CSV table of C-alpha atoms and ligand atoms in Angstrom, one decimal:
chain,number,residue,atom,x,y,z
A,668,MET,CA,25.4,-19.7,2.0
A,669,ILE,CA,23.6,-17.6,-0.8
A,670,THR,CA,21.0,-14.7,0.4
A,671,VAL,CA,18.5,-13.4,-2.2
A,672,MET,CA,18.2,-9.3,-1.0
A,673,LYS,CA,15.3,-7.6,-2.8
A,674,PHE,CA,14.9,-3.5,-2.9
A,675,GLY,CA,11.9,-2.0,-3.1
A,676,GLY,CA,11.3,0.9,-4.6
A,677,THR,CA,11.5,3.5,-1.8
A,678,SER,CA,14.6,1.8,-0.7
A,679,VAL,CA,16.3,2.9,-4.4
A,680,GLY,CA,14.1,6.1,-4.3
A,681,SER,CA,17.3,8.3,-4.4
A,682,ALA,CA,21.1,8.5,-3.5
A,683,GLU,CA,21.3,8.3,-0.5
A,684,GLY,CA,18.8,4.5,-1.0
A,685,PHE,CA,21.3,3.2,-3.3
A,686,ARG,CA,24.4,4.1,-1.2
A,687,ARG,CA,22.6,2.3,1.7
A,688,ALA,CA,21.2,-0.8,-0.1
A,689,ALA,CA,25.0,-0.8,-1.4
A,690,GLU,CA,26.0,-0.5,2.5
A,691,ILE,CA,23.5,-3.6,3.2
A,692,VAL,CA,24.9,-5.9,0.4
A,693,SER,CA,28.3,-5.9,1.2
A,694,GLY,CA,28.1,-5.9,4.7
A,695,GLY,CA,26.3,-9.3,4.3
A,696,GLU,CA,27.4,-12.4,5.0
A,697,GLY,CA,28.4,-15.4,1.9
A,698,SER,CA,27.1,-15.2,-2.1
A,699,LYS,CA,24.4,-12.8,-2.4
A,700,VAL,CA,21.6,-12.4,-5.3
A,701,VAL,CA,20.3,-8.8,-5.7
A,702,VAL,CA,16.4,-8.1,-6.7
A,703,VAL,CA,15.6,-4.8,-7.7
A,704,SER,CA,12.2,-2.9,-8.0
A,705,ALA,CA,12.2,0.5,-9.5
A,706,MET,CA,13.3,3.7,-8.7
A,707,SER,CA,9.9,4.6,-6.3
A,708,GLY,CA,7.6,6.3,-8.9
A,709,VAL,CA,9.0,5.1,-12.4
A,710,THR,CA,6.3,2.1,-12.5
A,711,ASN,CA,3.0,4.4,-11.5
A,712,TYR,CA,5.1,7.0,-13.7
A,713,LEU,CA,5.8,4.6,-17.2
A,714,ILE,CA,1.3,3.7,-16.5
A,715,SER,CA,0.0,7.2,-16.8
A,716,PHE,CA,1.3,7.7,-20.2
A,717,LEU,CA,0.7,5.0,-21.5
A,718,ASP,CA,-3.1,5.8,-20.4
A,719,SER,CA,-2.2,9.4,-21.7
A,720,GLY,CA,-2.2,7.5,-25.0
A,721,GLU,CA,0.7,9.8,-25.8
A,722,SER,CA,3.3,9.1,-28.5
A,723,ASN,CA,6.0,12.2,-27.9
A,724,ALA,CA,8.3,10.3,-25.0
A,725,ASP,CA,10.4,13.0,-25.1
A,726,GLU,CA,9.7,14.4,-21.5
A,727,VAL,CA,9.1,10.5,-20.0
A,728,ILE,CA,13.2,10.0,-21.6
A,729,ALA,CA,13.8,13.3,-20.2
A,730,SER,CA,12.8,12.9,-16.8
A,731,LEU,CA,13.7,9.0,-16.6
A,732,ARG,CA,17.2,10.3,-17.8
A,733,GLN,CA,17.5,13.1,-14.8
A,734,LYS,CA,16.4,10.8,-12.3
A,735,HIS,CA,18.7,7.9,-12.3
A,736,SER,CA,21.5,9.9,-13.6
A,737,GLY,CA,21.0,12.4,-10.9
A,738,ALA,CA,20.9,9.7,-8.3
A,739,ALA,CA,24.2,7.8,-9.7
A,740,GLN,CA,25.9,11.1,-10.3
A,741,ASP,CA,26.1,11.5,-6.3
A,742,VAL,CA,27.2,7.9,-6.0
A,743,LEU,CA,29.3,7.0,-8.7
A,744,SER,CA,33.2,8.4,-9.7
A,745,GLU,CA,33.8,9.7,-13.1
A,746,ALA,CA,35.1,6.8,-14.3
A,747,LEU,CA,32.3,4.5,-13.5
A,748,LEU,CA,29.9,7.7,-14.4
A,749,GLU,CA,31.2,8.4,-17.8
A,750,GLU,CA,30.5,4.4,-18.3
A,751,TYR,CA,27.2,3.8,-16.4
A,752,LEU,CA,25.4,7.0,-18.8
A,753,GLY,CA,26.6,5.7,-21.8
A,754,VAL,CA,25.3,2.3,-20.8
A,755,LEU,CA,21.8,4.5,-19.7
A,756,ASP,CA,21.4,6.3,-22.6
A,757,ILE,CA,21.2,3.1,-25.2
A,758,ARG,CA,18.6,1.9,-22.7
A,759,LEU,CA,16.7,5.1,-23.3
A,760,GLN,CA,17.4,5.3,-26.7
A,761,ALA,CA,16.1,1.8,-27.0
A,762,LEU,CA,12.5,2.7,-24.8
A,763,LYS,CA,12.0,5.3,-26.6
A,764,GLU,CA,11.8,3.7,-29.8
A,765,LEU,CA,9.4,1.7,-28.3
A,766,LEU,CA,7.9,4.2,-26.5
A,767,GLU,CA,6.8,5.8,-30.0
A,768,ASP,CA,6.6,2.8,-31.8
A,769,THR,CA,2.3,3.2,-32.0
A,770,GLU,CA,2.1,-0.5,-34.1
A,771,VAL,CA,3.8,-2.3,-31.0
A,772,ARG,CA,0.9,-0.5,-28.9
A,773,SER,CA,-1.5,-3.2,-29.8
A,774,ASP,CA,0.9,-6.1,-29.0
A,775,PRO,CA,-1.0,-7.4,-25.7
A,776,TYR,CA,2.0,-8.0,-23.9
A,777,PHE,CA,3.2,-4.2,-24.8
A,778,ASN,CA,2.1,-2.6,-21.4
A,779,ASP,CA,3.9,-5.3,-19.3
A,780,ASN,CA,7.1,-4.3,-21.9
A,781,ILE,CA,6.6,-0.5,-20.6
A,782,SER,CA,5.9,-0.8,-17.3
A,783,SER,CA,8.7,-3.3,-16.5
A,784,GLN,CA,10.9,-0.7,-18.0
A,785,GLY,CA,11.7,0.8,-14.7
A,786,GLU,CA,13.1,-2.1,-13.3
A,787,ARG,CA,15.7,-2.4,-16.2
A,788,LEU,CA,17.0,1.2,-15.5
A,789,SER,CA,17.2,0.5,-11.8
A,790,ALA,CA,19.4,-2.7,-11.9
A,791,VAL,CA,21.4,-1.2,-14.5
A,792,THR,CA,22.1,1.4,-11.9
A,793,MET,CA,22.5,-0.6,-8.8
A,794,SER,CA,24.7,-2.8,-10.0
A,795,TYR,CA,26.8,0.1,-10.8
A,796,VAL,CA,26.2,1.6,-7.1
A,797,LEU,CA,27.6,-1.8,-6.5
A,798,ARG,CA,30.3,-2.1,-8.7
A,799,GLU,CA,31.5,1.5,-6.5
A,800,ALA,CA,31.2,0.0,-3.1
A,801,GLY,CA,33.9,-2.5,-4.5
A,802,LEU,CA,31.8,-5.7,-5.7
A,803,ASP,CA,32.3,-7.9,-9.0
A,804,SER,CA,27.9,-6.5,-9.9
A,805,VAL,CA,26.4,-8.0,-13.4
A,806,PRO,CA,23.1,-6.5,-14.2
A,807,LEU,CA,20.6,-9.1,-15.8
A,808,CYS,CA,17.0,-8.6,-16.8
A,809,SER,CA,15.0,-11.3,-16.0
A,810,GLU,CA,14.8,-12.4,-20.0
A,811,GLU,CA,18.4,-12.9,-19.6
A,812,ALA,CA,18.5,-14.8,-16.1
A,813,GLY,CA,15.5,-17.1,-17.1
A,814,ILE,CA,12.4,-16.0,-15.4
A,815,HIS,CA,10.0,-17.8,-16.8
A,816,ALA,CA,6.6,-16.4,-16.3
A,817,VAL,CA,3.0,-17.9,-17.4
A,818,GLY,CA,-0.4,-17.0,-17.1
A,819,CYS,CA,-1.9,-13.8,-18.4
A,820,PRO,CA,-0.7,-10.4,-19.5
A,821,GLY,CA,-0.4,-7.9,-15.5
A,822,ALA,CA,-0.9,-11.1,-13.8
A,823,GLY,CA,1.8,-13.3,-14.6
A,824,PHE,CA,3.1,-16.4,-12.0
A,825,ALA,CA,6.1,-17.9,-12.4
A,826,ASP,CA,6.6,-21.7,-13.8
A,827,LEU,CA,9.3,-22.6,-11.2
A,828,ASP,CA,10.7,-25.4,-12.8
A,829,LEU,CA,11.6,-24.4,-16.2
A,830,THR,CA,12.9,-20.7,-14.2
A,831,SER,CA,15.1,-23.2,-11.9
A,832,ARG,CA,16.7,-25.4,-14.5
A,833,ASP,CA,17.9,-21.8,-16.6
A,834,LEU,CA,19.2,-19.9,-13.3
A,835,SER,CA,21.2,-23.1,-12.6
A,836,TYR,CA,22.5,-22.3,-15.7
A,837,THR,CA,23.2,-18.4,-15.8
A,838,LEU,CA,23.1,-17.1,-12.0
A,839,ARG,CA,25.3,-20.4,-10.3
A,840,PRO,CA,28.2,-20.0,-12.5
A,841,LEU,CA,28.9,-16.2,-11.3
A,842,LEU,CA,27.8,-17.1,-8.2
A,843,GLU,CA,30.5,-19.6,-8.0
A,844,ASN,CA,32.5,-16.9,-9.5
A,845,GLY,CA,32.0,-14.5,-7.0
A,846,LYS,CA,30.2,-12.1,-8.6
A,847,VAL,CA,26.9,-10.0,-7.5
A,848,PRO,CA,24.6,-10.2,-9.8
A,849,VAL,CA,21.6,-8.0,-9.7
A,850,ILE,CA,18.2,-9.2,-11.5
A,851,THR,CA,15.3,-6.9,-12.5
A,852,GLY,CA,12.2,-7.7,-10.3
A,853,PHE,CA,8.1,-7.4,-11.2
A,854,TYR,CA,8.7,-10.2,-14.7
A,855,GLY,CA,9.7,-13.1,-16.3
A,856,LYS,CA,9.1,-14.0,-19.8
A,857,ASN,CA,6.6,-16.1,-21.7
A,858,GLY,CA,6.5,-18.8,-23.7
A,859,ASN,CA,7.5,-16.6,-26.5
A,860,GLY,CA,9.9,-14.6,-24.6
A,861,LYS,CA,7.7,-11.2,-23.7
A,862,PRO,CA,8.0,-9.7,-20.5
A,863,MET,CA,4.5,-10.5,-19.0
A,864,THR,CA,4.4,-8.5,-14.8
A,865,PHE,CA,3.3,-10.4,-11.8
A,866,GLY,CA,1.4,-8.0,-10.5
A,867,ARG,CA,1.9,-4.7,-9.1
A,868,GLY,CA,4.3,-5.1,-6.5
A,869,GLY,CA,5.5,-8.4,-8.0
A,870,SER,CA,9.2,-7.6,-7.2
A,871,ASP,CA,9.0,-9.2,-3.7
A,872,TYR,CA,7.4,-12.5,-5.5
A,873,SER,CA,10.3,-12.4,-7.7
A,874,ALA,CA,12.6,-12.8,-5.6
A,875,ALA,CA,11.2,-15.6,-3.7
A,876,VAL,CA,11.1,-17.1,-7.2
A,877,ILE,CA,14.7,-16.8,-7.5
A,878,ALA,CA,15.8,-17.5,-3.9
A,879,HIS,CA,13.2,-20.9,-4.8
A,880,ALA,CA,14.8,-21.9,-8.2
A,881,ILE,CA,18.8,-21.7,-6.4
A,882,ASP,CA,17.9,-22.9,-3.2
A,883,ALA,CA,18.8,-19.9,-1.4
A,884,ASP,CA,19.5,-19.7,2.3
A,885,PHE,CA,17.6,-16.8,3.3
A,886,LEU,CA,15.7,-14.4,0.8
A,887,GLU,CA,16.0,-10.8,2.9
A,888,ILE,CA,13.0,-8.5,1.8
A,889,TRP,CA,14.5,-4.8,1.9
A,890,THR,CA,11.8,-2.3,2.9
A,891,ASP,CA,10.8,1.0,4.2
A,892,VAL,CA,8.8,0.1,7.2
A,893,ASP,CA,9.8,-2.5,9.7
A,894,GLY,CA,8.4,-5.4,9.2
A,895,PHE,CA,5.0,-7.1,9.5
A,896,MET,CA,3.0,-4.9,11.8
A,897,THR,CA,0.0,-6.7,14.4
A,898,ALA,CA,-2.3,-4.0,12.9
A,899,ASP,CA,-2.6,-1.2,10.4
A,900,PRO,CA,-0.4,1.5,12.1
A,901,ARG,CA,-2.8,4.4,10.8
A,902,ILE,CA,-6.0,2.1,12.1
A,903,VAL,CA,-4.4,1.3,15.8
A,904,ASP,CA,-1.1,4.0,17.1
A,905,GLY,CA,-0.3,0.6,19.4
A,906,ALA,CA,0.8,-1.2,16.7
A,907,LYS,CA,3.7,-2.9,16.7
A,908,THR,CA,6.2,-4.8,14.8
A,909,ILE,CA,5.9,-8.4,15.1
A,910,ASP,CA,9.7,-10.1,15.2
A,911,GLU,CA,8.2,-13.7,14.0
A,912,MET,CA,6.0,-15.4,12.1
A,913,ASN,CA,5.2,-18.8,10.0
A,914,PHE,CA,4.2,-19.2,7.0
A,915,SER,CA,0.9,-19.7,6.9
A,916,GLU,CA,0.0,-16.5,9.0
A,917,ALA,CA,2.6,-14.4,7.0
A,918,ALA,CA,0.7,-15.4,3.5
A,919,GLU,CA,-3.0,-14.9,5.1
A,920,LEU,CA,-1.3,-11.1,6.2
A,921,ALA,CA,0.4,-10.8,2.5
A,922,TYR,CA,-2.4,-11.4,1.0
A,923,PHE,CA,-6.1,-10.1,3.0
A,924,GLY,CA,-4.5,-6.6,4.0
A,925,ALA,CA,-0.9,-5.9,5.0
A,926,LYS,CA,0.5,-4.4,1.9
A,927,VAL,CA,4.2,-5.1,3.3
A,928,LEU,CA,4.5,-8.2,0.5
A,929,HIS,CA,3.0,-9.0,-2.7
A,930,PRO,CA,0.6,-11.8,-1.9
A,931,ARG,CA,2.0,-14.6,-3.6
A,932,THR,CA,5.9,-14.3,-2.5
A,933,ILE,CA,5.5,-16.5,0.4
A,934,GLU,CA,4.5,-20.0,-2.0
A,935,PRO,CA,8.1,-20.6,-3.7
A,936,VAL,CA,10.0,-19.6,0.0
A,937,ARG,CA,7.7,-22.4,1.7
A,938,ARG,CA,8.2,-24.8,-0.7
A,939,LYS,CA,12.0,-25.0,0.1
A,940,HIS,CA,11.2,-24.0,3.6
A,941,ILE,CA,13.7,-20.9,2.6
A,942,PRO,CA,13.0,-18.4,5.6
A,943,VAL,CA,12.7,-14.5,4.9
A,944,ARG,CA,13.6,-12.0,6.8
A,945,VAL,CA,11.8,-8.8,5.7
A,946,LYS,CA,13.7,-5.5,7.2
A,947,ASN,CA,14.0,-1.9,6.2
A,948,SER,CA,15.9,-0.3,4.4
A,949,PHE,CA,16.4,3.2,7.0
A,950,ASN,CA,16.2,1.1,9.8
A,951,PRO,CA,19.2,-1.7,8.9
A,952,ARG,CA,20.0,-2.1,12.5
A,953,GLY,CA,16.0,-3.2,13.5
A,954,GLU,CA,15.0,-6.6,13.7
A,955,GLY,CA,12.4,-6.9,11.4
A,956,THR,CA,10.3,-9.7,10.8
A,957,ILE,CA,11.3,-13.1,10.0
A,958,ILE,CA,9.5,-16.2,8.5
A,959,HIS,CA,10.0,-19.5,8.8
A,960,HIS,CA,8.2,-22.7,9.5
A,961,LEU,CA,10.0,-22.9,13.1
A,962,ARG,CA,8.2,-20.5,14.9
A,963,ALA,CA,7.5,-21.3,18.6
A,964,PRO,CA,3.9,-21.8,19.6
A,965,GLN,CA,2.8,-18.2,21.1
A,966,ASP,CA,0.8,-17.7,24.2
A,967,GLU,CA,-1.3,-14.8,23.1
A,968,LEU,CA,-4.9,-15.4,20.6
A,969,LEU,CA,-4.4,-13.3,17.8
A,970,ARG,CA,-0.7,-12.2,16.2
A,971,SER,CA,-1.8,-9.8,13.7
A,972,VAL,CA,-5.3,-8.2,12.5
A,973,ALA,CA,-5.9,-7.1,8.8
A,974,VAL,CA,-8.7,-5.1,6.7
A,975,LYS,CA,-9.2,-5.6,3.1
A,976,THR,CA,-12.1,-3.5,2.2
A,977,ASP,CA,-13.8,-1.5,-1.1
A,978,LEU,CA,-15.9,-5.0,-0.8
A,979,SER,CA,-19.1,-6.7,-1.6
A,980,ILE,CA,-20.9,-9.8,-0.7
A,981,ILE,CA,-23.4,-10.7,-3.2
A,982,THR,CA,-26.3,-13.4,-2.6
A,983,VAL,CA,-27.5,-15.5,-4.8
A,984,ASN,CA,-31.0,-16.9,-3.8
A,985,SER,CA,-32.5,-20.0,-5.6
A,986,SER,CA,-34.4,-23.0,-3.3
A,987,GLU,CA,-32.3,-25.3,-5.5
A,988,ILE,CA,-29.0,-25.0,-4.2
A,989,ALA,CA,-29.0,-27.5,-1.8
A,990,TYR,CA,-30.6,-30.3,-4.4
A,991,ARG,CA,-29.2,-29.8,-7.6
A,992,PRO,CA,-26.0,-30.6,-7.5
A,993,ARG,CA,-24.4,-28.7,-10.6
A,994,MET,CA,-26.0,-25.5,-9.2
A,995,VAL,CA,-23.1,-24.3,-6.7
A,996,ALA,CA,-21.0,-25.4,-9.7
A,997,SER,CA,-22.7,-23.3,-12.8
A,998,ILE,CA,-22.6,-20.1,-10.0
A,999,ILE,CA,-19.2,-20.8,-9.7
A,1000,ASP,CA,-18.4,-21.1,-13.0
A,1001,ARG,CA,-20.3,-17.8,-14.4
A,1002,ILE,CA,-17.7,-16.2,-11.5
A,1003,GLY,CA,-15.1,-17.2,-12.7
A,1004,ASP,CA,-16.6,-16.1,-16.5
A,1005,ALA,CA,-15.7,-12.7,-15.2
A,1006,ASN,CA,-12.1,-13.3,-13.9
A,1007,VAL,CA,-12.6,-11.4,-10.4
A,1008,ILE,CA,-11.5,-12.5,-7.1
A,1009,VAL,CA,-13.8,-14.1,-4.8
A,1010,TYR,CA,-12.3,-13.2,-1.1
A,1011,ALA,CA,-15.0,-15.6,1.2
A,1012,ILE,CA,-17.7,-18.0,-0.1
A,1013,SER,CA,-20.5,-18.8,2.5
A,1014,THR,CA,-23.5,-20.9,1.6
A,1015,SER,CA,-26.9,-21.9,3.3
A,1016,LEU,CA,-29.5,-24.3,2.1
A,1017,SER,CA,-31.1,-22.3,-0.8
A,1018,THR,CA,-28.3,-19.3,-1.0
A,1019,ILE,CA,-24.7,-18.7,-1.7
A,1020,ALA,CA,-22.7,-15.8,-0.7
A,1021,PHE,CA,-19.6,-14.5,-2.7
A,1022,LEU,CA,-17.4,-11.4,-1.6
A,1023,ILE,CA,-15.6,-9.9,-4.5
A,1024,HIS,CA,-14.3,-6.4,-4.5
A,1025,ASN,CA,-16.8,-3.4,-5.2
A,1026,ASN,CA,-16.2,-2.6,-8.4
A,1027,ASP,CA,-16.5,-6.1,-9.7
A,1028,VAL,CA,-19.6,-6.0,-8.9
A,1029,LYS,CA,-20.9,-5.0,-11.9
A,1030,ASP,CA,-19.4,-8.1,-14.5
A,1031,VAL,CA,-20.4,-10.9,-11.5
A,1032,LEU,CA,-24.1,-9.6,-11.5
A,1033,ARG,CA,-24.0,-9.6,-15.2
A,1034,ASN,CA,-22.4,-13.3,-15.7
A,1035,LEU,CA,-25.1,-14.0,-13.0
A,1036,ASN,CA,-27.7,-13.2,-14.9
A,1037,ARG,CA,-27.4,-15.5,-18.0
A,1038,LEU,CA,-28.1,-18.3,-16.0
A,1039,GLU,CA,-31.4,-19.6,-16.9
A,1040,GLY,CA,-34.3,-17.7,-15.9
A,1041,ASP,CA,-35.8,-20.1,-13.1
A,1042,GLU,CA,-32.7,-21.7,-11.9
A,1043,ILE,CA,-32.2,-17.7,-9.1
A,1044,GLU,CA,-35.2,-16.3,-7.6
A,1045,ARG,CA,-32.9,-13.1,-6.5
A,1046,ILE,CA,-29.5,-11.8,-6.2
A,1047,ASP,CA,-29.2,-9.4,-3.4
A,1048,VAL,CA,-25.7,-6.8,-3.4
A,1049,LYS,CA,-24.3,-5.3,0.2
A,1050,SER,CA,-21.3,-2.9,-0.8
A,1051,ASN,CA,-18.6,-0.8,1.0
A,1052,MET,CA,-18.1,-4.3,3.3
A,1053,CYS,CA,-15.0,-4.9,5.1
A,1054,LEU,CA,-12.7,-8.3,5.1
A,1055,ILE,CA,-11.2,-8.8,8.9
A,1056,CYS,CA,-8.8,-10.8,8.7
A,1057,ALA,CA,-7.6,-12.0,12.3
A,1058,VAL,CA,-4.5,-14.0,12.7
A,1059,GLY,CA,-3.1,-16.4,15.1
A,1060,ASP,CA,-0.9,-19.5,15.3
A,1061,ASN,CA,-3.4,-22.6,14.8
A,1062,LEU,CA,-6.2,-20.1,15.8
A,1063,LEU,CA,-8.6,-22.4,15.2
A,1064,ASP,CA,-7.4,-25.1,17.0
A,1065,ARG,CA,-8.1,-23.5,20.6
A,1066,CYS,CA,-11.3,-24.4,22.0
A,1067,GLY,CA,-13.5,-21.0,22.5
A,1068,ALA,CA,-11.4,-18.7,19.8
A,1069,SER,CA,-14.1,-17.6,17.8
A,1070,ALA,CA,-16.6,-16.7,20.8
A,1071,GLU,CA,-13.6,-14.5,22.6
A,1072,ILE,CA,-12.7,-13.0,19.3
A,1073,PHE,CA,-16.9,-12.4,18.5
A,1074,SER,CA,-17.4,-11.5,22.1
A,1075,LYS,CA,-15.2,-8.1,20.9
A,1076,VAL,CA,-16.9,-7.9,17.1
A,1077,ARG,CA,-20.4,-7.2,19.3
A,1078,ASP,CA,-18.5,-5.3,21.9
A,1079,ALA,CA,-17.6,-2.6,19.2
A,1080,ASN,CA,-20.9,-3.0,17.8
A,1081,ALA,CA,-20.3,-4.4,14.2
A,1082,ASN,CA,-22.8,-6.7,12.7
A,1083,VAL,CA,-21.0,-9.9,11.3
A,1084,GLU,CA,-22.6,-9.9,7.7
A,1085,LEU,CA,-20.4,-13.4,6.7
A,1086,ILE,CA,-17.8,-15.6,8.0
A,1087,SER,CA,-15.1,-17.4,6.7
A,1088,GLU,CA,-14.5,-20.3,9.5
A,1089,GLY,CA,-12.4,-23.2,9.6
A,1090,ALA,CA,-10.8,-23.4,6.0
A,1091,SER,CA,-7.5,-22.2,7.7
A,1092,THR,CA,-6.5,-23.0,11.1
A,1093,VAL,CA,-4.4,-19.8,11.4
A,1094,SER,CA,-6.9,-17.5,10.0
A,1095,LEU,CA,-10.7,-16.5,10.7
A,1096,ASN,CA,-11.8,-14.3,8.6
A,1097,PHE,CA,-15.2,-12.4,8.3
A,1098,VAL,CA,-17.3,-9.6,7.6
A,1099,VAL,CA,-18.3,-6.1,8.9
A,1100,SER,CA,-19.2,-2.7,7.3
A,1101,MET,CA,-16.5,-0.4,6.5
A,1102,ASP,CA,-17.9,2.4,9.1
A,1103,ARG,CA,-17.1,-0.9,11.5
A,1104,ALA,CA,-14.0,-1.8,10.3
A,1105,THR,CA,-11.8,0.5,12.6
A,1106,ALA,CA,-14.0,0.1,15.9
A,1107,VAL,CA,-13.2,-3.7,15.5
A,1108,VAL,CA,-9.7,-3.6,14.5
A,1109,ARG,CA,-9.0,-1.2,17.3
A,1110,ALA,CA,-11.3,-4.2,20.2
A,1111,LEU,CA,-9.1,-7.3,18.5
A,1112,HIS,CA,-5.8,-5.1,18.9
A,1113,GLU,CA,-6.7,-3.9,22.0
A,1114,GLY,CA,-8.3,-7.5,23.7
A,1115,PHE,CA,-5.8,-10.1,22.4
A,1116,ILE,CA,-2.7,-8.7,21.0
A,1117,GLY,CA,-2.0,-4.6,23.2
A,1118,ASP,CA,1.2,-4.9,25.3
A,1119,LEU,CA,1.6,-8.6,25.2
A,1120,GLN,CA,3.8,-8.7,22.0
B,1202,LIG,N1,7.7,-1.9,-9.9
B,1202,LIG,C1,7.2,-2.6,-9.6
B,1202,LIG,C2,5.4,-1.5,-9.1
B,1202,LIG,O1,5.5,-0.5,-8.7
B,1202,LIG,C3,6.9,-3.6,-8.9
B,1202,LIG,C4,7.8,-3.5,-7.7
B,1202,LIG,O2,7.7,-2.3,-7.0
B,1202,LIG,O3,7.5,-4.7,-6.6
B,1202,LIG,O4,4.6,-2.2,-9.0
B,1203,MG,MG1,6.7,-3.4,-2.6
């Protein structure tokens, strides 16, 4: 049996965190592959250094050394600590040279290289902590392991076939020899061997890619919350942990608001039906949330309600929309050129409406205005909108489900600005203004989830 165990930044945020993580890894059965995020705060710190344009890296290096060696000192015995500090210093020296080399800054992969350095340091630290706990552990960076990335800097994704091929050479022999590899999360290497990150929070996705590539039996995501919740506990007092979900429900929730998992985590594991356990390393005895494809049908209508804030609806008006087949395609093309994410689309005879982030409105309008003069009559923008994502197993196969949900929205005194329904059988997504979002989430939770869990 092989389990891939991923530890997030707060789970390896201190000596105590590393120690707890090592206990969890030691306690697990079968072969284990560990994937780590950077220690909490490190990625933000590296990114703020990049943003500052500063070229003297002494302070950054001193602070990273302090953070990692400080944690290791409390956990490692003298002999291991000395060896660890030797390795850490070699890595920090290489990082210092990189940060101070102003010529490499123009490399399109420079930012990805720097922002992924925290994972390289935490992987080494974690590996030594596991050795202290008596495990035969080796650290591997994504390049060495063979995690292949495609896409663009800061927003890569994995080439699953190439990664599977390479991991069968690099990881399998290690596992067969009883070793516990610790691999850097967050990034892979592109075709030229340069680091490409998977977007913020991307270590969850790395772990899922690795689980896929080596046909793991389980993926465990160790984080700082008890699992997926029925709603954001800051909005709903009575929000509870969800014990079980299927892949589709988890993918919708991860994408549309719940910040528990990187949104792409589900894709690679779903393909191979690898169950995922989301667990709290600060409460390892808790059940967490299990995500798999065999979940028993639920009685209650909704499983969870997520909300995505700071969105805008762009409505393009044109009497040509229904009659000119290429019209919709060219509008979508323009939005595609702006390289923004569209969260929902809705059409009518003479309008097409898109939901995008508030920050992307300018770019989208600029591109839409390039469409030929008389094709578009008007473009309307409604900002400060929220997407409510109501998730429930086979929600849309249930007769009357939408009516029940929207009656609660009416009770919350909210106007529905846009609806995206029917595209997914497990979620009903609709837009309300930001000032009604809390009331809507509470009304849906109280009406359909409440004490039923
Ligand atoms: N360290 C990276 C971040 O903060 C990746 C991760 O934590 O998953 O975004
Ligand atoms: Mg995370």
